[in-house]
Amino acid sequence: MGKGRRFWLEEAVDIAAKEAAWAVELQGVCKTYVTGAGEFSALKGVNLTVAAGEFVAVIGKSGSGKSTLINMITGIDRPTAGEVWVAGTPVHRLSENQSAIWRGRTVGVVFQFFQLLPTLTALENVMLPMDFCNVHAWEERPQRALDLLELVGVADQADKLPANLSGGQQQRVAIARSLANDPPLLVADEPTGNLDTQTAEAVIALFKRLSQAGKTIIMVTHDGELARQGSRIVTVAEGRILEADGAAADG
Ligand code: ADP
Ligand code: MG
């Protein structure tokens, strides 16, 4: 085997290892909002790497840029400068259309206010992303949705409309929905912000379980106690990351 070929192999192995190791990588990410009042820099050069299987808690004061950061990772919004890579995809380069399709298959998104469709049952809400992305066969979808509701503990609520569920139940349905296409990455922006302490604990326990099953999780929270249950805390302050170290707990 010639020297050039061996180099190529080593390089390929190296690249493969890197892709496996880094689920999410932000390089020099800046986000400037242009408003009537002028420009506002919400992110000022953020570097962040999250390994596959990590459960990262993002904390910081209100207005520090947490949601903006999250929206860069999900591709819901685009950076003004810098790069966002998720498992080898240059998210910053995707068009709005490409981003929606990519997100549907790759990222489960969970919101503070659940954002279930009010006219659909819990089961139908979970099936919706399956219909959008066409990953799973049509005839498998109802059972798969029911299995996901079972996984998050609300299978008995499958036929109810969101208005007839408690906040905690709605958030469980929303988490089941986020898992519809079996995405490797879950991103949650203050998922417990609208839940009582006990229900919030249950949701975090669920995230922990999913992370132990191999999902990469990035969760914004106001709650320091809950943040410590992740595998790492990242603090955002005035558009910058203060610290991205310190494994808080193992698993
Ligand atoms: P956090 O989630 O940490 O509360 P955000 O990322 O939502 O913070 O917001 C960071 C800053 O950017 C805030 O000062 C906010 O007012 C501003 N901001 C957020 N979204 C927009 C927008 N669409 N247009 C203008 N300013 C925005
Ligand atoms: Mg926010």
Coordinates of C-alpha atoms and ligand atoms in Angstrom, one line a residue:
M1 CA 0.0 0.0 0.0
G2 CA 1.5 3.4 -1.0
K3 CA 2.1 6.1 1.4
G4 CA -0.6 8.4 0.0
R5 CA -3.3 5.7 0.3
R6 CA -2.4 5.0 3.9
F7 CA -2.6 8.7 4.7
W8 CA -6.1 8.9 3.1
L9 CA -7.3 6.0 5.2
E10 CA -6.0 7.5 8.4
E11 CA -7.6 10.8 7.5
A12 CA -10.9 9.1 6.8
V13 CA -10.8 7.3 10.1
D14 CA -10.0 10.6 11.8
I15 CA -12.9 12.3 10.2
A16 CA -15.3 9.5 11.0
A17 CA -14.2 9.6 14.6
K18 CA -14.8 13.4 14.7
E19 CA -18.3 13.0 13.3
A20 CA -19.1 10.4 15.9
A21 CA -17.7 12.4 18.7
W22 CA -19.3 15.8 18.0
A23 CA -23.0 15.9 17.6
V24 CA -23.2 19.7 17.6
E25 CA -20.5 22.3 16.9
L26 CA -20.8 26.0 16.9
Q27 CA -17.9 28.1 15.6
G28 CA -17.9 31.9 16.1
V29 CA -21.6 32.2 16.0
C30 CA -22.9 35.8 16.0
K31 CA -26.5 36.9 15.8
T32 CA -27.5 40.5 15.3
Y33 CA -31.2 41.4 15.3
V34 CA -32.1 44.5 13.3
T35 CA -35.0 46.3 14.8
G36 CA -36.6 49.7 14.4
A37 CA -34.5 50.9 17.3
G38 CA -31.3 49.7 15.6
E39 CA -29.1 46.6 15.8
F40 CA -28.8 44.3 18.7
S41 CA -26.1 41.7 19.1
A42 CA -27.8 38.7 20.9
L43 CA -24.8 36.3 20.3
K44 CA -21.3 37.6 20.2
G45 CA -19.1 34.8 18.9
V46 CA -20.2 31.6 20.5
N47 CA -18.1 28.4 20.3
L48 CA -19.7 25.2 21.6
T49 CA -19.3 21.5 21.1
V50 CA -21.7 18.9 22.4
A51 CA -20.7 15.3 22.1
A52 CA -23.2 12.6 21.1
G53 CA -25.1 11.4 24.1
E54 CA -24.5 14.4 26.3
F55 CA -27.3 16.0 28.3
V56 CA -26.4 19.7 28.3
A57 CA -28.3 22.2 30.4
V58 CA -28.1 25.8 29.2
I59 CA -28.7 28.4 31.9
G60 CA -28.5 32.2 32.0
K61 CA -30.5 35.3 32.8
S62 CA -33.6 36.2 30.8
G63 CA -32.5 38.0 27.7
S64 CA -28.9 36.6 27.7
G65 CA -29.4 34.8 24.4
K66 CA -30.4 31.3 25.3
S67 CA -33.3 31.0 22.9
T68 CA -31.3 32.7 20.2
L69 CA -28.6 30.1 20.7
I70 CA -31.1 27.2 20.6
N71 CA -32.7 28.6 17.4
M72 CA -29.3 28.4 15.7
I73 CA -28.9 24.8 16.6
T74 CA -32.4 23.8 15.4
G75 CA -32.0 25.9 12.2
I76 CA -35.2 27.8 13.2
D77 CA -33.1 30.9 12.7
R78 CA -29.7 31.6 11.0
P79 CA -26.5 33.1 12.4
T80 CA -25.3 36.5 11.1
A81 CA -21.8 35.1 11.1
G82 CA -20.2 31.8 12.1
E83 CA -21.0 28.1 11.5
V84 CA -23.4 25.6 13.0
W85 CA -22.7 21.9 12.4
V86 CA -25.0 19.2 13.6
A87 CA -23.7 15.6 12.9
G88 CA -21.9 16.8 9.8
T89 CA -24.7 19.0 8.4
P90 CA -23.8 22.7 7.9
V91 CA -27.1 24.0 9.4
H92 CA -26.1 27.6 8.8
R93 CA -26.1 27.0 5.1
L94 CA -29.6 25.4 4.8
S95 CA -32.4 27.3 3.1
E96 CA -35.6 27.6 5.1
N97 CA -37.1 24.7 3.2
Q98 CA -34.1 22.4 3.6
S99 CA -33.9 23.4 7.2
A100 CA -37.5 22.3 7.9
I101 CA -37.0 18.9 6.3
W102 CA -33.6 18.4 8.0
R103 CA -35.1 19.4 11.4
G104 CA -38.1 17.1 11.0
R105 CA -35.8 14.1 10.7
T106 CA -32.8 15.1 12.9
V107 CA -34.0 17.3 15.8
G108 CA -36.9 16.9 18.2
V109 CA -37.9 20.3 19.4
V110 CA -39.7 20.8 22.7
F111 CA -41.1 24.2 23.7
Q112 CA -42.1 25.9 26.9
F113 CA -45.8 26.2 26.0
F114 CA -46.0 22.7 24.4
Q115 CA -47.4 24.0 21.1
L116 CA -49.7 21.0 20.4
L117 CA -52.3 21.5 17.7
P118 CA -55.5 22.1 19.7
T119 CA -57.8 20.4 17.1
L120 CA -55.9 17.1 17.0
T121 CA -55.9 14.4 19.7
A122 CA -52.7 13.5 21.5
L123 CA -52.1 10.6 19.2
E124 CA -52.7 12.7 16.1
N125 CA -50.3 15.3 17.4
V126 CA -47.6 12.7 17.7
M127 CA -48.3 11.3 14.2
L128 CA -48.1 14.7 12.5
P129 CA -44.2 14.9 12.2
M130 CA -44.3 11.3 10.8
D131 CA -46.7 12.5 8.1
F132 CA -44.5 15.5 7.4
C133 CA -41.3 13.5 7.1
N134 CA -42.4 10.2 5.7
V135 CA -39.7 8.2 7.5
H136 CA -42.0 5.5 8.8
A137 CA -44.5 3.6 6.7
W138 CA -48.0 5.0 6.8
E139 CA -49.6 1.9 8.3
E140 CA -47.1 1.8 11.1
R141 CA -47.7 5.3 12.3
P142 CA -50.6 5.0 14.7
Q143 CA -49.0 2.1 16.6
R144 CA -45.6 3.9 16.7
A145 CA -47.3 7.1 18.0
L146 CA -49.1 5.0 20.7
D147 CA -45.7 3.4 21.7
L148 CA -44.2 6.8 22.1
L149 CA -47.1 8.0 24.3
E150 CA -46.6 4.8 26.3
L151 CA -42.9 5.6 26.6
V152 CA -43.6 9.0 28.1
G153 CA -46.4 7.6 30.3
V154 CA -49.6 9.1 28.7
A155 CA -50.8 6.3 26.4
D156 CA -54.1 6.4 28.3
Q157 CA -54.6 10.0 27.1
A158 CA -54.1 9.2 23.4
D159 CA -57.6 10.1 22.2
K160 CA -57.9 13.3 24.2
L161 CA -57.6 16.9 22.9
P162 CA -54.8 19.0 24.4
A163 CA -57.3 21.2 26.2
N164 CA -58.4 18.2 28.2
L165 CA -54.9 17.4 29.4
S166 CA -52.9 18.9 32.3
G167 CA -49.8 20.9 31.5
G168 CA -47.5 18.0 32.4
Q169 CA -49.5 15.6 30.3
Q170 CA -49.3 18.1 27.4
Q171 CA -45.6 18.3 27.7
R172 CA -45.3 14.6 27.7
V173 CA -47.3 14.4 24.5
A174 CA -45.0 17.2 23.1
I175 CA -41.9 15.1 24.0
A176 CA -43.5 12.0 22.4
R177 CA -44.1 14.2 19.3
S178 CA -40.5 15.3 19.3
L179 CA -39.4 11.6 19.2
A180 CA -41.8 10.8 16.3
N181 CA -39.0 10.4 13.7
D182 CA -36.5 9.0 16.1
P183 CA -34.1 12.1 16.0
P184 CA -30.6 11.7 17.5
L185 CA -30.9 15.2 19.0
L186 CA -33.5 16.7 21.3
V187 CA -33.6 20.5 21.9
A188 CA -35.8 21.9 24.5
D189 CA -36.3 25.6 25.4
E190 CA -37.5 25.9 29.0
P191 CA -39.6 22.7 28.7
T192 CA -40.4 22.9 32.4
G193 CA -41.0 26.6 32.6
N194 CA -44.7 26.1 32.7
L195 CA -44.8 23.1 35.0
D196 CA -45.0 22.7 38.8
T197 CA -41.8 21.3 40.5
Q198 CA -42.9 17.7 40.7
T199 CA -44.0 17.6 37.1
A200 CA -40.8 19.3 36.1
E201 CA -38.8 16.7 37.9
A202 CA -40.7 14.0 36.0
V203 CA -39.9 15.6 32.7
I204 CA -36.2 15.9 33.5
A205 CA -36.2 12.2 34.6
L206 CA -37.6 11.4 31.2
F207 CA -34.9 13.4 29.4
K208 CA -32.3 11.6 31.5
R209 CA -33.7 8.3 30.5
L210 CA -33.6 9.4 26.8
S211 CA -30.1 10.6 27.1
Q212 CA -29.1 7.3 28.7
A213 CA -30.7 5.6 25.7
G214 CA -28.3 7.5 23.4
K215 CA -30.1 10.8 22.6
T216 CA -28.2 14.0 22.6
I217 CA -30.1 16.6 24.6
I218 CA -29.7 20.3 24.9
M219 CA -32.1 21.9 27.3
V220 CA -32.5 25.5 28.4
T221 CA -33.7 26.0 31.9
H222 CA -34.0 28.8 34.5
D223 CA -33.8 26.2 37.3
G224 CA -30.3 25.6 38.6
E225 CA -31.4 22.4 40.5
L226 CA -32.8 20.9 37.3
A227 CA -29.7 22.0 35.3
R228 CA -27.5 20.0 37.7
Q229 CA -29.3 16.8 36.7
G230 CA -27.8 17.1 33.2
S231 CA -24.3 15.9 32.3
R232 CA -22.9 19.4 31.7
I233 CA -24.0 23.0 32.4
V234 CA -23.4 25.8 29.8
T235 CA -23.9 29.3 31.1
V236 CA -24.9 32.1 28.7
A237 CA -24.3 35.8 29.7
E238 CA -24.9 38.7 27.4
G239 CA -24.5 36.7 24.2
R240 CA -21.4 34.8 25.3
I241 CA -20.8 31.4 26.9
L242 CA -19.2 31.9 30.3
E243 CA -18.3 28.3 31.0
A244 CA -18.7 25.1 29.1
D245 CA -17.0 22.9 31.6
G246 CA -17.7 20.9 34.7
A247 CA -19.4 17.6 34.4
A248 CA -22.0 18.1 37.1
A249 CA -23.1 14.5 37.5
D250 CA -22.5 11.2 35.8
G251 CA -25.6 10.0 34.0
Ligands
ADP1 P1 -33.2 34.3 26.5 O1 -33.8 33.2 25.8 O2 -32.0 34.0 27.2 O3 -34.2 35.0 27.4 P2 -33.3 35.5 23.8 O4 -32.3 34.7 23.0 O5 -34.7 35.3 23.6 O6 -32.9 35.4 25.4 O7 -33.0 37.1 23.6 C1 -31.7 37.6 23.6 C2 -31.8 39.1 23.3 O8 -32.1 39.3 22.0 C3 -32.9 39.8 24.1 O9 -32.4 41.1 24.5 C4 -34.0 39.9 23.2 O10 -34.8 41.1 23.5 C5 -33.3 40.0 21.9 N1 -34.1 39.4 20.8 C6 -34.6 38.1 20.7 N2 -35.3 37.9 19.6 C7 -35.3 39.0 18.9 C8 -35.9 39.5 17.7 N3 -36.5 38.6 16.9 N4 -35.7 40.7 17.3 C9 -35.0 41.6 18.1 N5 -34.4 41.3 19.3 C10 -34.6 40.0 19.7
MG2 MG -35.7 32.2 26.0

